[in-house]
Short mmCIF file of the C-alpha atoms (twelve columns), coordinates in Angstrom:
data_MODEL
# 
_entry.id   MODEL 
# 
loop_
_atom_site.group_PDB 
_atom_site.id 
_atom_site.type_symbol 
_atom_site.label_atom_id 
_atom_site.label_alt_id 
_atom_site.label_comp_id 
_atom_site.label_asym_id 
_atom_site.label_seq_id 
_atom_site.Cartn_x 
_atom_site.Cartn_y 
_atom_site.Cartn_z 
_atom_site.pdbx_PDB_model_num 
ATOM 1   C CA . ARG A 1   5.390   -12.103 -28.800 1 
ATOM 2   C CA . SER A 2   3.258   -9.566  -27.427 1 
ATOM 3   C CA . LEU A 3   5.189   -9.329  -24.246 1 
ATOM 4   C CA . ALA A 4   8.250   -8.833  -26.161 1 
ATOM 5   C CA . ARG A 5   6.721   -6.068  -28.392 1 
ATOM 6   C CA . LEU A 6   5.646   -4.334  -25.109 1 
ATOM 7   C CA . SER A 7   9.124   -4.501  -23.933 1 
ATOM 8   C CA . ARG A 8   10.568  -2.951  -27.024 1 
ATOM 9   C CA . ARG A 9   7.897   -0.121  -27.062 1 
ATOM 10  C CA . ALA A 10  8.840   0.715   -23.447 1 
ATOM 11  C CA . ALA A 11  12.563  0.693   -24.208 1 
ATOM 12  C CA . ARG A 12  11.961  2.990   -27.274 1 
ATOM 13  C CA . ALA A 13  9.619   5.171   -25.166 1 
ATOM 14  C CA . ALA A 14  12.232  5.509   -22.602 1 
ATOM 15  C CA . GLY A 15  14.658  6.768   -25.223 1 
ATOM 16  C CA . GLY A 16  17.634  4.530   -24.738 1 
ATOM 17  C CA . ARG A 17  18.482  1.006   -25.591 1 
ATOM 18  C CA . ASN A 18  20.709  -1.622  -24.255 1 
ATOM 19  C CA . GLY A 19  21.504  -0.115  -20.883 1 
ATOM 20  C CA . VAL A 20  21.895  3.434   -22.409 1 
ATOM 21  C CA . PRO A 21  20.764  6.179   -19.780 1 
ATOM 22  C CA . CYS A 22  18.111  8.511   -20.697 1 
ATOM 23  C CA . ARG A 23  16.086  11.225  -18.710 1 
ATOM 24  C CA . GLY A 24  12.473  10.400  -17.528 1 
ATOM 25  C CA . GLY A 25  9.840   12.807  -17.299 1 
ATOM 26  C CA . ARG A 26  10.821  14.040  -13.581 1 
ATOM 27  C CA . GLY A 27  14.339  14.263  -14.148 1 
ATOM 28  C CA . ALA A 28  15.067  10.332  -13.113 1 
ATOM 29  C CA . THR A 29  17.530  8.382   -14.838 1 
ATOM 30  C CA . VAL A 30  16.146  5.494   -16.748 1 
ATOM 31  C CA . SER A 31  17.856  2.604   -18.528 1 
ATOM 32  C CA . ALA A 32  16.693  0.242   -20.927 1 
ATOM 33  C CA . LEU A 33  17.549  -3.384  -19.974 1 
ATOM 34  C CA . PRO A 34  19.664  -5.371  -22.303 1 
ATOM 35  C CA . LEU A 35  17.104  -8.192  -22.754 1 
ATOM 36  C CA . ARG A 36  17.856  -10.991 -25.289 1 
ATOM 37  C CA . ARG A 37  16.129  -14.101 -24.360 1 
ATOM 38  C CA . PRO A 38  12.265  -14.222 -24.750 1 
ATOM 39  C CA . HIS A 39  11.597  -15.392 -21.367 1 
ATOM 40  C CA . GLU A 40  13.691  -12.554 -19.955 1 
ATOM 41  C CA . VAL A 41  11.389  -10.000 -21.928 1 
ATOM 42  C CA . ALA A 42  8.341   -11.690 -20.911 1 
ATOM 43  C CA . CYS A 43  9.085   -11.875 -17.106 1 
ATOM 44  C CA . VAL A 44  10.322  -8.032  -17.140 1 
ATOM 45  C CA . ALA A 45  7.163   -7.079  -19.224 1 
ATOM 46  C CA . LEU A 46  4.772   -8.938  -16.993 1 
ATOM 47  C CA . ALA A 47  6.481   -7.378  -13.817 1 
ATOM 48  C CA . PHE A 48  6.032   -3.857  -15.454 1 
ATOM 49  C CA . ALA A 49  2.369   -4.552  -16.368 1 
ATOM 50  C CA . LEU A 50  1.483   -5.746  -12.820 1 
ATOM 51  C CA . LEU A 51  3.023   -2.717  -11.487 1 
ATOM 52  C CA . LEU A 52  1.226   -0.120  -13.600 1 
ATOM 53  C CA . LEU A 53  -2.197  -2.021  -13.598 1 
ATOM 54  C CA . PRO A 54  -3.179  -0.133  -10.108 1 
ATOM 55  C CA . LEU A 55  -2.267  3.179   -11.927 1 
ATOM 56  C CA . ARG A 56  -4.328  2.974   -15.162 1 
ATOM 57  C CA . GLY A 57  -6.901  5.897   -15.065 1 
ATOM 58  C CA . GLY A 58  -4.820  7.743   -12.156 1 
ATOM 59  C CA . ARG A 59  -4.832  7.197   -8.471  1 
ATOM 60  C CA . ALA A 60  -6.633  4.187   -6.891  1 
ATOM 61  C CA . ALA A 61  -10.317 4.837   -6.960  1 
ATOM 62  C CA . VAL A 62  -11.901 6.731   -3.900  1 
ATOM 63  C CA . PRO A 63  -15.603 6.244   -3.061  1 
ATOM 64  C CA . ARG A 64  -17.558 9.481   -3.890  1 
ATOM 65  C CA . LEU A 65  -20.648 10.388  -2.065  1 
ATOM 66  C CA . GLN A 66  -23.195 13.020  -2.879  1 
ATOM 67  C CA . ALA A 67  -24.199 15.941  -0.546  1 
ATOM 68  C CA . GLY A 68  -27.391 18.171  -0.765  1 
ATOM 69  C CA . VAL A 69  -27.931 21.417  0.956   1 
ATOM 70  C CA . VAL A 70  -29.794 21.600  4.209   1 
ATOM 71  C CA . VAL A 71  -29.494 25.348  5.086   1 
ATOM 72  C CA . ASP A 72  -28.183 27.895  2.668   1 
ATOM 73  C CA . VAL A 73  -27.346 31.106  4.994   1 
ATOM 74  C CA . GLY A 74  -26.622 33.447  2.169   1 
ATOM 75  C CA . PRO A 75  -23.843 35.650  1.001   1 
ATOM 76  C CA . GLY A 76  -21.571 37.322  3.877   1 
ATOM 77  C CA . ALA A 77  -21.909 34.342  6.135   1 
ATOM 78  C CA . GLN A 78  -18.647 32.983  7.629   1 
ATOM 79  C CA . LEU A 79  -19.748 29.637  9.201   1 
ATOM 80  C CA . THR A 80  -17.056 28.272  11.421  1 
ATOM 81  C CA . ARG A 81  -18.746 25.594  13.707  1 
ATOM 82  C CA . LEU A 82  -21.245 22.826  13.316  1 
ATOM 83  C CA . ALA A 83  -22.964 20.618  16.157  1 
ATOM 84  C CA . ALA A 84  -25.922 18.268  15.211  1 
ATOM 85  C CA . ALA A 85  -28.366 17.207  17.834  1 
ATOM 86  C CA . ALA A 86  -31.203 14.457  17.036  1 
ATOM 87  C CA . ASP A 87  -33.425 17.108  15.232  1 
ATOM 88  C CA . ASP A 88  -31.605 20.190  15.476  1 
ATOM 89  C CA . LEU A 89  -28.414 21.871  13.823  1 
ATOM 90  C CA . TYR A 90  -26.339 24.650  15.724  1 
ATOM 91  C CA . ILE A 91  -23.840 26.916  13.924  1 
ATOM 92  C CA . ILE A 92  -21.536 29.731  14.433  1 
ATOM 93  C CA . ASP A 93  -21.612 32.531  12.097  1 
ATOM 94  C CA . ALA A 94  -18.551 34.536  12.864  1 
ATOM 95  C CA . ALA A 95  -19.311 37.679  10.427  1 
ATOM 96  C CA . PRO A 96  -22.195 38.870  12.615  1 
ATOM 97  C CA . GLY A 97  -20.962 36.836  15.902  1 
ATOM 98  C CA . HIS A 98  -24.170 34.670  15.965  1 
ATOM 99  C CA . VAL A 99  -25.056 31.137  17.073  1 
ATOM 100 C CA . ARG A 100 -28.124 29.905  15.326  1 
ATOM 101 C CA . ARG A 101 -30.244 26.847  15.759  1 
ATOM 102 C CA . TYR A 102 -32.070 25.374  12.790  1 
ATOM 103 C CA . ILE A 103 -34.950 22.927  13.622  1 
ATOM 104 C CA . LEU A 104 -35.483 20.149  11.015  1 
ATOM 105 C CA . HIS A 105 -38.787 18.406  12.320  1 
ATOM 106 C CA . GLY A 106 -37.425 15.042  10.786  1 
ATOM 107 C CA . LEU A 107 -36.867 16.708  7.228   1 
ATOM 108 C CA . PRO A 108 -33.706 16.480  5.287   1 
ATOM 109 C CA . TYR A 109 -33.868 20.583  5.194   1 
ATOM 110 C CA . ALA A 110 -34.389 23.018  7.812   1 
ATOM 111 C CA . GLU A 111 -38.051 24.599  8.409   1 
ATOM 112 C CA . LEU A 112 -37.199 27.049  11.220  1 
ATOM 113 C CA . MET A 113 -34.304 29.115  12.608  1 
ATOM 114 C CA . THR A 114 -33.856 30.621  16.045  1 
ATOM 115 C CA . GLN A 115 -31.115 32.830  17.283  1 
ATOM 116 C CA . VAL A 116 -29.360 31.308  20.208  1 
ATOM 117 C CA . MET A 117 -26.835 33.943  21.026  1 
ATOM 118 C CA . ARG A 118 -25.675 37.255  19.589  1 
ATOM 119 C CA . TRP A 119 -22.556 39.149  20.113  1 
ATOM 120 C CA . LYS A 120 -22.805 42.163  22.478  1 
ATOM 121 C CA . GLU A 121 -26.223 41.105  23.575  1 
ATOM 122 C CA . GLY A 122 -27.054 41.340  27.109  1 
ATOM 123 C CA . ALA A 123 -28.000 38.451  29.309  1 
ATOM 124 C CA . ASP A 124 -27.617 37.837  33.067  1 
ATOM 125 C CA . LYS A 125 -26.497 41.324  33.328  1 
ATOM 126 C CA . LEU A 126 -23.534 40.416  31.121  1 
ATOM 127 C CA . ILE A 127 -22.514 41.370  27.737  1 
ATOM 128 C CA . MET A 128 -21.632 38.393  25.408  1 
ATOM 129 C CA . GLY A 129 -18.531 38.073  23.448  1 
ATOM 130 C CA . LYS A 130 -18.139 36.764  20.067  1 
ATOM 131 C CA . PRO A 131 -19.108 33.007  19.909  1 
ATOM 132 C CA . LEU A 132 -15.935 30.910  19.456  1 
ATOM 133 C CA . ASP A 133 -16.783 27.268  19.995  1 
ATOM 134 C CA . LEU A 134 -19.795 24.756  20.569  1 
ATOM 135 C CA . TYR A 135 -19.920 21.489  22.545  1 
ATOM 136 C CA . LEU A 136 -23.063 19.598  22.453  1 
ATOM 137 C CA . SER A 137 -24.212 16.979  24.812  1 
ATOM 138 C CA . GLY A 138 -27.425 15.513  24.303  1 
ATOM 139 C CA . GLU A 139 -29.808 18.588  24.289  1 
ATOM 140 C CA . ARG A 140 -27.192 20.826  26.231  1 
ATOM 141 C CA . LEU A 141 -25.426 23.252  24.128  1 
ATOM 142 C CA . LEU A 142 -22.387 24.813  25.823  1 
ATOM 143 C CA . ILE A 143 -21.060 28.207  24.018  1 
ATOM 144 C CA . LEU A 144 -17.696 29.651  24.677  1 
ATOM 145 C CA . ASP A 145 -17.215 33.415  23.803  1 
ATOM 146 C CA . SER A 146 -14.232 35.691  23.128  1 
ATOM 147 C CA . LEU A 147 -14.603 36.935  26.689  1 
ATOM 148 C CA . GLY A 148 -13.841 33.863  28.077  1 
ATOM 149 C CA . SER A 149 -17.215 33.370  29.624  1 
ATOM 150 C CA . LEU A 150 -19.197 29.876  29.054  1 
ATOM 151 C CA . TRP A 151 -23.169 29.752  28.353  1 
ATOM 152 C CA . SER A 152 -25.494 26.850  28.578  1 
ATOM 153 C CA . TYR A 153 -28.519 26.408  26.116  1 
ATOM 154 C CA . TRP A 154 -31.042 23.966  26.792  1 
ATOM 155 C CA . GLY A 155 -32.913 23.113  23.471  1 
ATOM 156 C CA . PRO A 156 -36.193 21.788  24.676  1 
ATOM 157 C CA . ASP A 157 -37.322 25.212  26.381  1 
ATOM 158 C CA . TYR A 158 -35.017 27.418  24.453  1 
ATOM 159 C CA . SER A 159 -33.378 28.629  27.783  1 
ATOM 160 C CA . ARG A 160 -30.021 30.121  28.151  1 
ATOM 161 C CA . THR A 161 -27.814 30.391  31.390  1 
ATOM 162 C CA . PHE A 162 -24.471 31.755  32.342  1 
ATOM 163 C CA . VAL A 163 -22.068 29.142  33.518  1 
ATOM 164 C CA . PRO A 164 -19.411 30.568  36.101  1 
ATOM 165 C CA . LEU A 165 -15.881 29.769  34.634  1 
ATOM 166 C CA . ARG A 166 -13.019 31.527  36.273  1 
ATOM 167 C CA . LEU A 167 -9.635  31.934  34.473  1 
ATOM 168 C CA . GLN A 168 -6.579  32.076  36.518  1 
ATOM 169 C CA . SER A 169 -3.686  34.461  36.071  1 
ATOM 170 C CA . ASN A 170 -1.407  31.566  34.784  1 
ATOM 171 C CA . GLN A 171 -3.781  31.018  31.873  1 
ATOM 172 C CA . GLY A 172 -4.266  32.703  28.528  1 
ATOM 173 C CA . ALA A 173 -6.985  33.035  26.115  1 
ATOM 174 C CA . ILE A 174 -9.043  29.987  25.650  1 
ATOM 175 C CA . VAL A 175 -10.367 29.217  22.175  1 
ATOM 176 C CA . ALA A 176 -12.195 25.584  22.229  1 
ATOM 177 C CA . LEU A 177 -13.887 23.604  24.659  1 
ATOM 178 C CA . ALA A 178 -15.082 19.932  25.229  1 
ATOM 179 C CA . ARG A 179 -16.227 17.608  27.917  1 
ATOM 180 C CA . HIS A 180 -15.044 14.449  29.265  1 
ATOM 181 C CA . GLY A 181 -17.251 12.887  31.650  1 
ATOM 182 C CA . GLY A 182 -18.216 15.646  34.170  1 
ATOM 183 C CA . ASP A 183 -15.209 17.764  33.610  1 
ATOM 184 C CA . LEU A 184 -14.734 20.568  31.253  1 
ATOM 185 C CA . LEU A 185 -11.657 20.680  29.110  1 
ATOM 186 C CA . VAL A 186 -10.606 24.072  27.497  1 
ATOM 187 C CA . LEU A 187 -7.920  24.718  24.962  1 
ATOM 188 C CA . ASP A 188 -5.323  27.407  25.659  1 
ATOM 189 C CA . PRO A 189 -2.796  28.051  22.818  1 
ATOM 190 C CA . ASP A 190 -1.105  30.941  24.694  1 
ATOM 191 C CA . THR A 191 0.180   28.436  27.414  1 
ATOM 192 C CA . ARG A 192 0.293   25.595  25.091  1 
ATOM 193 C CA . GLN A 193 -1.955  23.721  27.495  1 
ATOM 194 C CA . ILE A 194 -5.297  22.062  27.835  1 
ATOM 195 C CA . TRP A 195 -6.843  22.909  31.348  1 
ATOM 196 C CA . VAL A 196 -9.361  20.586  33.209  1 
ATOM 197 C CA . TYR A 197 -12.373 22.063  35.320  1 
ATOM 198 C CA . HIS A 198 -14.076 19.542  37.598  1 
ATOM 199 C CA . SER A 199 -17.845 19.973  37.997  1 
ATOM 200 C CA . ASP A 200 -19.077 21.111  41.285  1 
ATOM 201 C CA . ALA A 201 -22.615 20.326  42.887  1 
ATOM 202 C CA . SER A 202 -24.126 23.613  41.883  1 
ATOM 203 C CA . GLY A 203 -23.931 22.599  38.142  1 
ATOM 204 C CA . GLY A 204 -20.787 24.890  37.538  1 
ATOM 205 C CA . TYR A 205 -16.974 24.216  37.772  1 
ATOM 206 C CA . ASP A 206 -14.395 24.773  40.223  1 
ATOM 207 C CA . THR A 207 -12.453 27.683  40.251  1 
ATOM 208 C CA . THR A 208 -8.996  26.210  40.177  1 
ATOM 209 C CA . PRO A 209 -8.362  24.172  36.828  1 
ATOM 210 C CA . ARG A 210 -5.229  21.372  36.550  1 
ATOM 211 C CA . PRO A 211 -3.277  21.274  33.475  1 
ATOM 212 C CA . LEU A 212 -4.081  17.933  31.519  1 
ATOM 213 C CA . MET A 213 -0.189  17.850  30.488  1 
ATOM 214 C CA . PRO A 214 2.716   17.735  32.961  1 
ATOM 215 C CA . ARG A 215 4.374   20.573  30.637  1 
ATOM 216 C CA . PRO A 216 3.425   22.784  27.806  1 
ATOM 217 C CA . ILE A 217 3.153   21.228  24.416  1 
ATOM 218 C CA . ALA A 218 4.565   23.050  21.577  1 
ATOM 219 C CA . ASP A 219 2.134   21.928  19.024  1 
ATOM 220 C CA . LEU A 220 -0.738  23.213  21.037  1 
ATOM 221 C CA . ARG A 221 0.244   26.837  19.939  1 
ATOM 222 C CA . ASP A 222 -1.240  26.242  16.780  1 
ATOM 223 C CA . ALA A 223 -4.393  24.223  18.267  1 
ATOM 224 C CA . THR A 224 -7.935  25.284  17.444  1 
ATOM 225 C CA . ARG A 225 -10.281 22.635  18.162  1 
ATOM 226 C CA . LEU A 226 -10.980 19.533  20.597  1 
ATOM 227 C CA . ALA A 227 -13.031 16.496  20.160  1 
ATOM 228 C CA . VAL A 228 -13.598 13.731  22.785  1 
ATOM 229 C CA . SER A 229 -14.239 10.101  22.130  1 
ATOM 230 C CA . HIS A 230 -14.367 7.176   24.529  1 
ATOM 231 C CA . ASP A 231 -10.701 6.254   23.986  1 
ATOM 232 C CA . ALA A 232 -8.681  9.693   23.291  1 
ATOM 233 C CA . LEU A 233 -8.899  13.458  23.054  1 
ATOM 234 C CA . TYR A 234 -8.406  14.727  19.457  1 
ATOM 235 C CA . VAL A 235 -6.682  18.212  18.737  1 
ATOM 236 C CA . LEU A 236 -7.053  19.994  15.425  1 
ATOM 237 C CA . LEU A 237 -4.099  22.134  14.617  1 
ATOM 238 C CA . VAL A 238 -4.072  25.233  12.319  1 
ATOM 239 C CA . ARG A 239 -1.727  23.583  9.597   1 
ATOM 240 C CA . GLY A 240 -4.049  20.620  9.303   1 
ATOM 241 C CA . ALA A 241 -2.703  17.898  11.519  1 
ATOM 242 C CA . VAL A 242 -4.617  15.900  14.023  1 
ATOM 243 C CA . LEU A 243 -3.223  14.820  17.411  1 
ATOM 244 C CA . ALA A 244 -4.652  12.076  19.662  1 
ATOM 245 C CA . LEU A 245 -4.010  11.831  23.354  1 
ATOM 246 C CA . PRO A 246 -5.287  8.533   24.587  1 
ATOM 247 C CA . TRP A 247 -7.150  8.641   27.767  1 
ATOM 248 C CA . ARG A 248 -5.269  5.789   29.010  1 
ATOM 249 C CA . HIS A 249 -1.894  7.405   28.671  1 
ATOM 250 C CA . PRO A 250 -2.711  11.244  28.210  1 
ATOM 251 C CA . ARG A 251 0.466   12.236  28.398  1 
ATOM 252 C CA . THR A 252 1.472   10.334  25.135  1 
ATOM 253 C CA . ILE A 253 0.689   12.222  22.170  1 
ATOM 254 C CA . VAL A 254 0.126   10.510  18.546  1 
ATOM 255 C CA . ARG A 255 0.042   12.457  15.337  1 
ATOM 256 C CA . LEU A 256 -2.710  10.783  13.086  1 
ATOM 257 C CA . GLY A 257 -1.133  9.477   9.495   1 
ATOM 258 C CA . LEU A 258 -3.573  11.618  7.519   1 
ATOM 259 C CA . ALA A 259 -2.757  12.540  3.732   1 
ATOM 260 C CA . GLY A 260 -3.824  16.274  3.289   1 
ATOM 261 C CA . GLU A 261 -4.870  19.191  5.762   1 
ATOM 262 C CA . ALA A 262 -7.813  18.420  7.873   1 
ATOM 263 C CA . THR A 263 -10.622 21.151  8.411   1 
ATOM 264 C CA . GLY A 264 -12.524 19.534  11.052  1 
ATOM 265 C CA . VAL A 265 -12.541 16.683  13.635  1 
ATOM 266 C CA . TRP A 266 -15.772 15.008  15.216  1 
ATOM 267 C CA . ALA A 267 -15.876 12.327  17.735  1 
ATOM 268 C CA . SER A 268 -18.403 10.787  20.199  1 
ATOM 269 C CA . ALA A 269 -17.910 10.238  23.681  1 
ATOM 270 C CA . ALA A 270 -19.296 7.032   24.009  1 
ATOM 271 C CA . HIS A 271 -17.522 5.609   21.179  1 
ATOM 272 C CA . GLY A 272 -13.912 4.947   19.502  1 
ATOM 273 C CA . GLY A 273 -12.549 6.993   16.527  1 
ATOM 274 C CA . CYS A 274 -13.209 9.968   14.804  1 
ATOM 275 C CA . LEU A 275 -14.293 11.626  11.734  1 
ATOM 276 C CA . VAL A 276 -12.138 13.941  9.876   1 
ATOM 277 C CA . SER A 277 -13.181 16.590  7.398   1 
ATOM 278 C CA . PHE A 278 -10.754 17.888  4.466   1 
ATOM 279 C CA . ALA A 279 -11.325 20.568  1.862   1 
ATOM 280 C CA . ARG A 280 -13.538 18.042  -0.224  1 
ATOM 281 C CA . SER A 281 -13.355 14.744  1.448   1 
ATOM 282 C CA . ILE A 282 -13.959 12.967  4.700   1 
ATOM 283 C CA . VAL A 283 -12.141 9.887   6.576   1 
ATOM 284 C CA . PHE A 284 -13.057 7.680   9.349   1 
ATOM 285 C CA . VAL A 285 -10.151 6.944   11.812  1 
ATOM 286 C CA . ASP A 286 -10.558 4.122   14.153  1 
ATOM 287 C CA . GLN A 287 -9.612  3.904   17.932  1 
ATOM 288 C CA . GLY A 288 -6.304  2.562   16.883  1 
ATOM 289 C CA . GLY A 289 -5.360  5.738   14.784  1 
ATOM 290 C CA . MET A 290 -5.835  3.728   11.261  1 
ATOM 291 C CA . VAL A 291 -7.730  5.308   8.533   1 
ATOM 292 C CA . ARG A 292 -10.555 2.706   7.690   1 
ATOM 293 C CA . TRP A 293 -12.512 4.727   5.104   1 
ATOM 294 C CA . ARG A 294 -12.201 7.597   2.947   1 
ATOM 295 C CA . ALA A 295 -14.838 9.189   0.468   1 
ATOM 296 C CA . SER A 296 -14.530 12.406  -1.638  1 
ATOM 297 C CA . LEU A 297 -17.803 14.713  -1.891  1 
ATOM 298 C CA . ARG A 298 -19.925 15.450  -5.068  1 
ATOM 299 C CA . GLY A 299 -22.305 18.391  -5.348  1 
ATOM 300 C CA . LEU A 300 -20.326 20.737  -3.291  1 
ATOM 301 C CA . GLY A 301 -19.437 23.086  -6.425  1 
ATOM 302 C CA . ASP A 302 -17.006 25.467  -5.334  1 
ATOM 303 C CA . ASP A 303 -17.645 25.070  -1.602  1 
ATOM 304 C CA . THR A 304 -14.822 23.596  0.806   1 
ATOM 305 C CA . ILE A 305 -15.605 21.870  3.854   1 
ATOM 306 C CA . ARG A 306 -15.008 23.652  7.222   1 
ATOM 307 C CA . ASP A 307 -16.465 21.448  9.723   1 
ATOM 308 C CA . ILE A 308 -18.172 17.965  10.105  1 
ATOM 309 C CA . ALA A 309 -20.719 16.420  12.624  1 
ATOM 310 C CA . LEU A 310 -22.711 13.361  13.001  1 
ATOM 311 C CA . SER A 311 -26.220 13.372  14.550  1 
ATOM 312 C CA . PRO A 312 -27.443 10.876  17.374  1 
ATOM 313 C CA . SER A 313 -29.793 9.638   14.503  1 
ATOM 314 C CA . GLY A 314 -27.099 8.762   12.117  1 
ATOM 315 C CA . ARG A 315 -27.144 11.992  9.763   1 
ATOM 316 C CA . LEU A 316 -23.754 13.036  8.424   1 
ATOM 317 C CA . TYR A 317 -23.579 16.897  7.986   1 
ATOM 318 C CA . LEU A 318 -20.715 19.034  6.537   1 
ATOM 319 C CA . LEU A 319 -20.329 22.796  6.799   1 
ATOM 320 C CA . THR A 320 -18.989 25.018  4.202   1 
ATOM 321 C CA . GLN A 321 -18.697 29.027  4.359   1 
ATOM 322 C CA . THR A 322 -22.252 29.738  3.670   1 
ATOM 323 C CA . ARG A 323 -24.221 26.250  3.916   1 
ATOM 324 C CA . ILE A 324 -24.714 23.123  5.801   1 
ATOM 325 C CA . TRP A 325 -24.842 19.866  3.887   1 
ATOM 326 C CA . LEU A 326 -26.456 16.541  4.452   1 
ATOM 327 C CA . VAL A 327 -24.280 13.449  3.028   1 
ATOM 328 C CA . GLN A 328 -26.457 11.241  1.097   1 
ATOM 329 C CA . SER A 329 -26.060 7.409   2.089   1 
ATOM 330 C CA . PRO A 330 -23.061 7.418   4.026   1 
ATOM 331 C CA . PRO A 331 -21.402 3.806   4.565   1 
ATOM 332 C CA . PRO A 332 -23.401 1.890   7.080   1 
ATOM 333 C CA . ALA A 333 -20.180 0.705   8.792   1 
ATOM 334 C CA . VAL A 334 -19.319 4.238   9.416   1 
ATOM 335 C CA . VAL A 335 -22.551 5.352   10.904  1 
ATOM 336 C CA . THR A 336 -22.964 2.237   13.073  1 
ATOM 337 C CA . ALA A 337 -19.560 3.044   14.704  1 
ATOM 338 C CA . PHE A 338 -20.859 6.015   16.395  1 
ATOM 339 C CA . THR A 339 -24.771 5.360   16.842  1 
# 
């Protein structure tokens, strides 16, 4: 009887009876079925109840993680890139054109800050351009600037050196970098290509790069960042899509099936898969391109996530316009996948 009443209420709510069409809330045509026998009513009502059960209270529940502020740079900052070492955090602040290093000393908040690089600063008889991208390998930080120059910063002794990198006439303006093995990868949206520089014996890179792809890729025109994992090269696009280029078949391009516009991507050269950030959530994508875990963030207030990084010690950090955040108690399965 209860199921029968449920069916009748559903029919009355739909506005039609015995097959008379009516308008649903989104313009769809809905009809009430001409059910006369109790067992028919019961079967249909039970089916509807089972279908609607997961929708009670809205969409399926997504785990929520708490985040706390590690660094607050202050009003006027425009933080764009984040790199996390074992006990240090590096950021690019695009407003003044600085690269800063925050020293943690094992604490959940930064105690010390030092300038790594400043726009228009003179070094090695050269003038630095605006910092565009960072790539961290152990304690070695590579910095790409807007003049196409490459700089190396060695954390333990706070030293910075210029790394010779020659751009050829068939290359455009490079905007991002990464490393795969000993090779340097640079992203060139102008030519819709990723260029590969082999390392040389002097610690620099050869003068003639080779293209990673046999022909220009149209999607790379909107590319902004690179991330290297053990299995693939990930490329973030302006419109929030993420491409994966498997190392076994680098000419194959896979677009990850992500819901929403991604804002950052992070990967580890020693492990498979990647972490992807969105405005207020993060996901873990395995080496097969499947989303294995998703969580939203609490505590951000009005801030939206711009970048994501996992430290070698397993601390998960997020970057917003003026702050660095530490995610509290990230799932162990996600952390162990990269450490």
